PDB file of C-alpha atoms in Angstrom:
ATOM      1  CA  MET A 237      23.851  -4.798  -6.644  1.00  0.00           C
ATOM      2  CA  THR A 238      20.078  -5.116  -6.610  1.00  0.00           C
ATOM      3  CA  LEU A 239      17.611  -4.044  -3.962  1.00  0.00           C
ATOM      4  CA  THR A 240      14.435  -6.095  -3.637  1.00  0.00           C
ATOM      5  CA  MET A 241      11.418  -4.458  -2.032  1.00  0.00           C
ATOM      6  CA  THR A 242       8.470  -6.558  -0.905  1.00  0.00           C
ATOM      7  CA  LEU A 243       5.384  -4.334  -0.654  1.00  0.00           C
ATOM      8  CA  VAL A 244       2.529  -5.535   1.562  1.00  0.00           C
ATOM      9  CA  ARG A 245      -0.799  -3.784   1.973  1.00  0.00           C
ATOM     10  CA  HIS A 246      -2.057  -3.679   5.566  1.00  0.00           C
ATOM     11  CA  GLY A 247      -4.564  -6.276   6.759  1.00  0.00           C
ATOM     12  CA  ARG A 248      -8.305  -5.798   6.487  1.00  0.00           C
ATOM     13  CA  THR A 249      -9.721  -3.299   8.963  1.00  0.00           C
ATOM     14  CA  HIS A 250     -13.196  -2.670  10.333  1.00  0.00           C
ATOM     15  CA  PHE A 251     -13.513   0.343   8.027  1.00  0.00           C
ATOM     16  CA  ASN A 252     -12.431  -1.795   5.049  1.00  0.00           C
ATOM     17  CA  ALA A 253     -15.099  -4.354   5.857  1.00  0.00           C
ATOM     18  CA  ARG A 254     -17.741  -1.613   6.129  1.00  0.00           C
ATOM     19  CA  ARG A 255     -16.553   0.205   2.972  1.00  0.00           C
ATOM     20  CA  ILE A 256     -15.626   3.368   4.855  1.00  0.00           C
ATOM     21  CA  LEU A 257     -12.839   5.626   3.603  1.00  0.00           C
ATOM     22  CA  GLN A 258      -9.811   5.666   5.900  1.00  0.00           C
ATOM     23  CA  GLY A 259      -7.012   7.747   4.422  1.00  0.00           C
ATOM     24  CA  ARG A 260      -5.219   9.427   7.333  1.00  0.00           C
ATOM     25  CA  CYS A 261      -7.727   8.204   9.936  1.00  0.00           C
ATOM     26  CA  ASP A 262      -7.407   4.677  11.274  1.00  0.00           C
ATOM     27  CA  SER A 263      -9.325   1.539  12.155  1.00  0.00           C
ATOM     28  CA  PRO A 264      -8.150  -1.687  13.838  1.00  0.00           C
ATOM     29  CA  LEU A 265      -7.694  -4.947  11.965  1.00  0.00           C
ATOM     30  CA  THR A 266     -10.631  -7.334  12.001  1.00  0.00           C
ATOM     31  CA  ARG A 267     -10.220 -10.910  13.219  1.00  0.00           C
ATOM     32  CA  ASP A 268     -10.274 -12.041   9.588  1.00  0.00           C
ATOM     33  CA  GLY A 269      -7.793  -9.298   8.746  1.00  0.00           C
ATOM     34  CA  ARG A 270      -5.331 -10.527  11.360  1.00  0.00           C
ATOM     35  CA  ALA A 271      -5.722 -14.076  10.078  1.00  0.00           C
ATOM     36  CA  GLY A 272      -4.895 -12.860   6.586  1.00  0.00           C
ATOM     37  CA  VAL A 273      -1.791 -11.061   7.818  1.00  0.00           C
ATOM     38  CA  ARG A 274      -0.659 -14.196   9.627  1.00  0.00           C
ATOM     39  CA  ALA A 275      -1.062 -16.159   6.382  1.00  0.00           C
ATOM     40  CA  THR A 276       1.075 -13.602   4.560  1.00  0.00           C
ATOM     41  CA  ALA A 277       3.604 -13.741   7.396  1.00  0.00           C
ATOM     42  CA  ARG A 278       3.933 -17.502   6.942  1.00  0.00           C
ATOM     43  CA  HIS A 279       4.333 -17.004   3.195  1.00  0.00           C
ATOM     44  CA  LEU A 280       7.169 -14.528   3.792  1.00  0.00           C
ATOM     45  CA  ALA A 281       8.759 -16.373   6.721  1.00  0.00           C
ATOM     46  CA  SER A 282      11.765 -17.539   4.684  1.00  0.00           C
ATOM     47  CA  THR A 283      12.272 -14.221   2.857  1.00  0.00           C
ATOM     48  CA  PRO A 284      15.684 -12.840   3.870  1.00  0.00           C
ATOM     49  CA  PHE A 285      14.591  -9.361   4.934  1.00  0.00           C
ATOM     50  CA  THR A 286      17.423  -7.005   5.826  1.00  0.00           C
ATOM     51  CA  ALA A 287      15.246  -3.993   6.723  1.00  0.00           C
ATOM     52  CA  ALA A 288      11.582  -3.106   7.256  1.00  0.00           C
ATOM     53  CA  TRP A 289       9.608   0.115   6.803  1.00  0.00           C
ATOM     54  CA  ALA A 290       5.957   0.927   7.432  1.00  0.00           C
ATOM     55  CA  SER A 291       3.512   3.783   7.327  1.00  0.00           C
ATOM     56  CA  PRO A 292       3.016   5.132  10.870  1.00  0.00           C
ATOM     57  CA  SER A 293      -0.730   4.408  10.653  1.00  0.00           C
ATOM     58  CA  GLY A 294      -1.778   1.905  13.299  1.00  0.00           C
ATOM     59  CA  ARG A 295      -3.138  -0.592  10.779  1.00  0.00           C
ATOM     60  CA  ALA A 296       0.158  -0.627   8.872  1.00  0.00           C
ATOM     61  CA  VAL A 297       2.299  -0.914  11.999  1.00  0.00           C
ATOM     62  CA  ALA A 298       0.133  -3.748  13.365  1.00  0.00           C
ATOM     63  CA  THR A 299       0.522  -5.566  10.057  1.00  0.00           C
ATOM     64  CA  ALA A 300       4.284  -5.030   9.951  1.00  0.00           C
ATOM     65  CA  VAL A 301       4.760  -6.236  13.526  1.00  0.00           C
ATOM     66  CA  GLU A 302       2.924  -9.460  12.703  1.00  0.00           C
ATOM     67  CA  LEU A 303       4.969 -10.003   9.530  1.00  0.00           C
ATOM     68  CA  LEU A 304       8.206  -9.483  11.461  1.00  0.00           C
ATOM     69  CA  ARG A 305       7.426 -12.129  14.077  1.00  0.00           C
ATOM     70  CA  HIS A 306       9.332 -14.468  11.753  1.00  0.00           C
ATOM     71  CA  HIS A 307      12.189 -11.936  11.471  1.00  0.00           C
ATOM     72  CA  ALA A 308      12.922 -10.903  15.051  1.00  0.00           C
ATOM     73  CA  GLU A 309      16.347  -9.554  14.110  1.00  0.00           C
ATOM     74  CA  VAL A 310      14.914  -6.977  11.681  1.00  0.00           C
ATOM     75  CA  PRO A 311      13.969  -3.617  13.264  1.00  0.00           C
ATOM     76  CA  LEU A 312      10.881  -1.764  12.053  1.00  0.00           C
ATOM     77  CA  ARG A 313      11.118   1.883  11.019  1.00  0.00           C
ATOM     78  CA  THR A 314       8.215   4.137  10.087  1.00  0.00           C
ATOM     79  CA  ASP A 315       8.122   7.000   7.596  1.00  0.00           C
ATOM     80  CA  SER A 316       5.295   9.496   7.145  1.00  0.00           C
ATOM     81  CA  GLY A 317       5.981   9.462   3.413  1.00  0.00           C
ATOM     82  CA  LEU A 318       4.255   6.068   3.330  1.00  0.00           C
ATOM     83  CA  LEU A 319       0.971   7.417   4.715  1.00  0.00           C
ATOM     84  CA  GLU A 320      -2.195   6.883   2.701  1.00  0.00           C
ATOM     85  CA  TYR A 321      -3.644   9.578   0.446  1.00  0.00           C
ATOM     86  CA  ALA A 322      -5.610  12.102   2.498  1.00  0.00           C
ATOM     87  CA  PHE A 323      -9.307  12.142   1.533  1.00  0.00           C
ATOM     88  CA  GLY A 324     -10.090  15.218   3.633  1.00  0.00           C
ATOM     89  CA  ILE A 325     -13.717  15.623   4.694  1.00  0.00           C
ATOM     90  CA  TYR A 326     -14.641  12.247   3.177  1.00  0.00           C
ATOM     91  CA  GLU A 327     -12.591  10.233   5.655  1.00  0.00           C
ATOM     92  CA  GLN A 328     -14.611   8.113   8.079  1.00  0.00           C
ATOM     93  CA  ARG A 329     -17.540   8.356   5.643  1.00  0.00           C
ATOM     94  CA  PRO A 330     -18.932   5.585   3.403  1.00  0.00           C
ATOM     95  CA  GLU A 331     -17.215   5.182   0.050  1.00  0.00           C
ATOM     96  CA  HIS A 332     -20.486   5.787  -1.783  1.00  0.00           C
ATOM     97  CA  VAL A 333     -20.624   9.354  -0.399  1.00  0.00           C
ATOM     98  CA  LEU A 334     -17.445  10.215  -2.305  1.00  0.00           C
ATOM     99  CA  ASP A 335     -18.626   8.220  -5.328  1.00  0.00           C
ATOM    100  CA  GLU A 336     -21.623  10.535  -5.578  1.00  0.00           C
ATOM    101  CA  VAL A 337     -19.218  13.472  -5.981  1.00  0.00           C
ATOM    102  CA  VAL A 338     -16.564  11.941  -8.241  1.00  0.00           C
ATOM    103  CA  ALA A 339     -16.184   8.502  -9.797  1.00  0.00           C
ATOM    104  CA  TRP A 340     -13.353   6.573  -8.143  1.00  0.00           C
ATOM    105  CA  PRO A 341     -11.542   5.770 -11.444  1.00  0.00           C
ATOM    106  CA  ASP A 342     -11.649   9.451 -12.442  1.00  0.00           C
ATOM    107  CA  LEU A 343     -10.327  10.578  -9.051  1.00  0.00           C
ATOM    108  CA  VAL A 344      -7.513   8.054  -9.134  1.00  0.00           C
ATOM    109  CA  ASP A 345      -6.507   8.871 -12.704  1.00  0.00           C
ATOM    110  CA  ASP A 346      -6.217  12.556 -11.793  1.00  0.00           C
ATOM    111  CA  VAL A 347      -4.328  11.812  -8.565  1.00  0.00           C
ATOM    112  CA  LEU A 348      -1.821   9.581 -10.364  1.00  0.00           C
ATOM    113  CA  ALA A 349      -1.381  12.244 -13.024  1.00  0.00           C
ATOM    114  CA  GLY A 350      -0.758  14.814 -10.277  1.00  0.00           C
ATOM    115  CA  THR A 351      -3.526  17.043 -11.601  1.00  0.00           C
ATOM    116  CA  HIS A 352      -6.190  16.615  -8.906  1.00  0.00           C
ATOM    117  CA  PRO A 353      -6.372  19.741  -6.706  1.00  0.00           C
ATOM    118  CA  GLY A 354      -7.291  17.661  -3.674  1.00  0.00           C
ATOM    119  CA  LEU A 355     -10.601  16.940  -2.005  1.00  0.00           C
ATOM    120  CA  PRO A 356     -11.790  19.547   0.537  1.00  0.00           C
ATOM    121  CA  GLY A 357      -9.410  19.358   3.488  1.00  0.00           C
ATOM    122  CA  GLY A 358      -7.373  16.715   1.663  1.00  0.00           C
ATOM    123  CA  GLU A 359      -4.157  16.346  -0.280  1.00  0.00           C
ATOM    124  CA  PRO A 360      -3.386  17.633  -3.791  1.00  0.00           C
ATOM    125  CA  GLY A 361      -2.489  14.868  -6.205  1.00  0.00           C
ATOM    126  CA  ALA A 362       0.870  16.443  -7.056  1.00  0.00           C
ATOM    127  CA  ASP A 363       1.893  16.551  -3.365  1.00  0.00           C
ATOM    128  CA  PHE A 364       0.848  12.932  -2.874  1.00  0.00           C
ATOM    129  CA  MET A 365       2.767  11.700  -5.909  1.00  0.00           C
ATOM    130  CA  ASP A 366       5.838  13.753  -4.974  1.00  0.00           C
ATOM    131  CA  ARG A 367       6.015  12.305  -1.468  1.00  0.00           C
ATOM    132  CA  THR A 368       5.356   8.804  -2.779  1.00  0.00           C
ATOM    133  CA  ARG A 369       8.231   9.019  -5.249  1.00  0.00           C
ATOM    134  CA  ASP A 370      10.423  10.630  -2.592  1.00  0.00           C
ATOM    135  CA  VAL A 371       9.901   8.031   0.135  1.00  0.00           C
ATOM    136  CA  PHE A 372      10.670   5.098  -2.137  1.00  0.00           C
ATOM    137  CA  ALA A 373      13.702   6.892  -3.555  1.00  0.00           C
ATOM    138  CA  ARG A 374      14.933   7.481   0.010  1.00  0.00           C
ATOM    139  CA  ILE A 375      14.415   3.834   0.914  1.00  0.00           C
ATOM    140  CA  ALA A 376      16.377   2.810  -2.171  1.00  0.00           C
ATOM    141  CA  ARG A 377      19.203   5.230  -1.289  1.00  0.00           C
ATOM    142  CA  THR A 378      19.299   3.918   2.274  1.00  0.00           C
ATOM    143  CA  HIS A 379      19.520   0.299   1.174  1.00  0.00           C
ATOM    144  CA  ALA A 380      21.705  -0.180  -1.894  1.00  0.00           C
ATOM    145  CA  ASP A 381      21.019  -3.892  -1.865  1.00  0.00           C
ATOM    146  CA  GLY A 382      19.343  -6.511   0.306  1.00  0.00           C
ATOM    147  CA  HIS A 383      15.643  -7.229   0.753  1.00  0.00           C
ATOM    148  CA  VAL A 384      13.384  -4.609   2.302  1.00  0.00           C
ATOM    149  CA  LEU A 385       9.837  -5.079   3.589  1.00  0.00           C
ATOM    150  CA  VAL A 386       7.556  -2.077   3.024  1.00  0.00           C
ATOM    151  CA  VAL A 387       4.085  -2.119   4.607  1.00  0.00           C
ATOM    152  CA  GLY A 388       1.603   0.503   3.505  1.00  0.00           C
ATOM    153  CA  HIS A 389      -1.765   1.300   1.981  1.00  0.00           C
ATOM    154  CA  GLY A 390      -3.740   0.434  -1.120  1.00  0.00           C
ATOM    155  CA  LEU A 391      -3.589   3.775  -2.915  1.00  0.00           C
ATOM    156  CA  ALA A 392      -0.119   4.750  -1.673  1.00  0.00           C
ATOM    157  CA  LEU A 393       1.547   1.461  -2.646  1.00  0.00           C
ATOM    158  CA  GLY A 394      -0.472   1.334  -5.854  1.00  0.00           C
ATOM    159  CA  ALA A 395       0.653   4.839  -6.771  1.00  0.00           C
ATOM    160  CA  TYR A 396       4.304   3.849  -6.394  1.00  0.00           C
ATOM    161  CA  LEU A 397       3.794   0.741  -8.525  1.00  0.00           C
ATOM    162  CA  ALA A 398       2.197   2.941 -11.177  1.00  0.00           C
ATOM    163  CA  THR A 399       5.399   5.022 -11.280  1.00  0.00           C
ATOM    164  CA  VAL A 400       7.472   1.892 -11.895  1.00  0.00           C
ATOM    165  CA  ASP A 401       5.364   0.512 -14.740  1.00  0.00           C
ATOM    166  CA  GLU A 402       2.309   1.703 -16.632  1.00  0.00           C
ATOM    167  CA  VAL A 403      -0.103  -0.562 -14.808  1.00  0.00           C
ATOM    168  CA  GLY A 404      -2.522   2.144 -13.663  1.00  0.00           C
ATOM    169  CA  LEU A 405      -3.806   1.651 -10.137  1.00  0.00           C
ATOM    170  CA  VAL A 406      -3.941  -2.096  -9.596  1.00  0.00           C
ATOM    171  CA  PRO A 407      -6.410  -3.120  -6.845  1.00  0.00           C
ATOM    172  CA  LEU A 408      -4.314  -4.515  -3.993  1.00  0.00           C
ATOM    173  CA  PRO A 409      -6.107  -7.016  -1.732  1.00  0.00           C
ATOM    174  CA  ASN A 410      -5.500  -6.676   1.984  1.00  0.00           C
ATOM    175  CA  ALA A 411      -2.256  -8.386   3.030  1.00  0.00           C
ATOM    176  CA  SER A 412      -1.307  -8.892  -0.628  1.00  0.00           C
ATOM    177  CA  VAL A 413       2.289  -8.983  -1.808  1.00  0.00           C
ATOM    178  CA  SER A 414       3.963  -7.108  -4.660  1.00  0.00           C
ATOM    179  CA  THR A 415       7.693  -7.095  -5.394  1.00  0.00           C
ATOM    180  CA  VAL A 416       9.935  -4.508  -7.018  1.00  0.00           C
ATOM    181  CA  GLU A 417      13.609  -4.858  -7.898  1.00  0.00           C
ATOM    182  CA  VAL A 418      15.765  -1.723  -8.025  1.00  0.00           C
ATOM    183  CA  ALA A 419      19.104  -1.901  -9.833  1.00  0.00           C
ATOM    184  CA  ALA A 420      22.203   0.070  -8.853  1.00  0.00           C
ATOM    185  CA  ASP A 421      21.439   2.672 -11.524  1.00  0.00           C
ATOM    186  CA  GLY A 422      18.000   3.283 -10.019  1.00  0.00           C
ATOM    187  CA  THR A 423      16.090   1.377 -12.682  1.00  0.00           C
ATOM    188  CA  ALA A 424      13.119  -0.410 -11.131  1.00  0.00           C
ATOM    189  CA  ARG A 425      10.908  -3.234 -12.347  1.00  0.00           C
ATOM    190  CA  ILE A 426       7.888  -5.006 -10.914  1.00  0.00           C
ATOM    191  CA  THR A 427       8.497  -8.728 -10.498  1.00  0.00           C
ATOM    192  CA  SER A 428       5.205  -9.669  -8.809  1.00  0.00           C
ATOM    193  CA  LEU A 429       1.976  -7.736  -8.478  1.00  0.00           C
ATOM    194  CA  ALA A 430      -1.007  -7.929  -6.109  1.00  0.00           C
ATOM    195  CA  VAL A 431      -0.396 -11.567  -5.173  1.00  0.00           C
ATOM    196  CA  ASP A 432      -3.264 -12.502  -2.842  1.00  0.00           C
ATOM    197  CA  VAL A 433      -1.362 -15.035  -0.754  1.00  0.00           C
ATOM    198  CA  ALA A 434      -3.752 -14.517   2.174  1.00  0.00           C
ATOM    199  CA  GLY A 435      -6.856 -15.226   0.096  1.00  0.00           C
ATOM    200  CA  GLN A 436      -8.465 -11.956   1.204  1.00  0.00           C
ATOM    201  CA  GLY A 437      -9.928 -11.195  -2.201  1.00  0.00           C
ATOM    202  CA  HIS A 438     -10.855  -7.726  -3.383  1.00  0.00           C
ATOM    203  CA  VAL A 439     -13.376  -6.953  -0.631  1.00  0.00           C
ATOM    204  CA  ALA A 440     -11.504  -3.780   0.304  1.00  0.00           C
ATOM    205  CA  ALA A 441      -9.875  -2.970  -3.043  1.00  0.00           C
ATOM    206  CA  ARG A 442     -11.755  -0.422  -5.136  1.00  0.00           C
ATOM    207  CA  PRO A 443     -12.194  -1.725  -8.695  1.00  0.00           C
ATOM    208  CA  MET A 444     -10.025  -0.068 -11.319  1.00  0.00           C
ATOM    209  CA  ARG A 445      -8.743  -2.770 -13.613  1.00  0.00           C
ATOM    210  CA  THR A 446      -7.727  -6.424 -13.544  1.00  0.00           C
ATOM    211  CA  PRO A 447      -4.163  -6.806 -12.258  1.00  0.00           C
ATOM    212  CA  THR A 448      -1.786  -6.963 -15.215  1.00  0.00           C
ATOM    213  CA  PRO A 449       0.593  -9.954 -15.276  1.00  0.00           C
ATOM    214  CA  VAL A 450       4.107  -8.639 -14.741  1.00  0.00           C
ATOM    215  CA  GLY A 451       7.212 -10.770 -14.505  1.00  0.00           C
ATOM    216  CA  SER A 452       6.711 -13.625 -12.058  1.00  0.00           C
ATOM    217  CA  VAL A 453       3.160 -12.789 -10.964  1.00  0.00           C
ATOM    218  CA  ALA A 454       1.512 -15.814  -9.388  1.00  0.00           C
TER     219      ALA A 454
END
């Protein structure tokens, strides 16, 4: 038995477009963001989803609801384990404000390694990585096989992908699609990575590295 998980980053938000850090705060999808999600929804319309999960953030739920318009029989469940990394006092502030304190690649490397103590008022890297591993392990235990949609955030989804393969943090465009297969023994592999089916580009994806071709990346 094999479980397939399709991971979709939420659509572009007003904060994304303005380069403002979101984290645990929220911002509605832009008109262009909704159009991108609808394009991804059409791309995934024939995917045989058997379950769907999303972060409880409004932007993730709005994205998931749009994707599931083609899958009316699939209920949506939310899990706080899928929430974005908490940036503490830097949320709702321009990205460059945080960049002046710590370089984004350095912050991300330390978060993924679980060594970052957390930004003021934010989340320690070890806690973030623990909950990220835990939520995807729980999803895999809940669904031994089938095809599960998971809608979340750029850093949170990217962190999980980095635990599956040594890809670092791959920039995930808004409404992009990545796919992971989980075997019965728990072994996981990435079969597609950061596929920009909506043509949203990397406007809201912080640069880290060029996405690494994995499996059937298109």
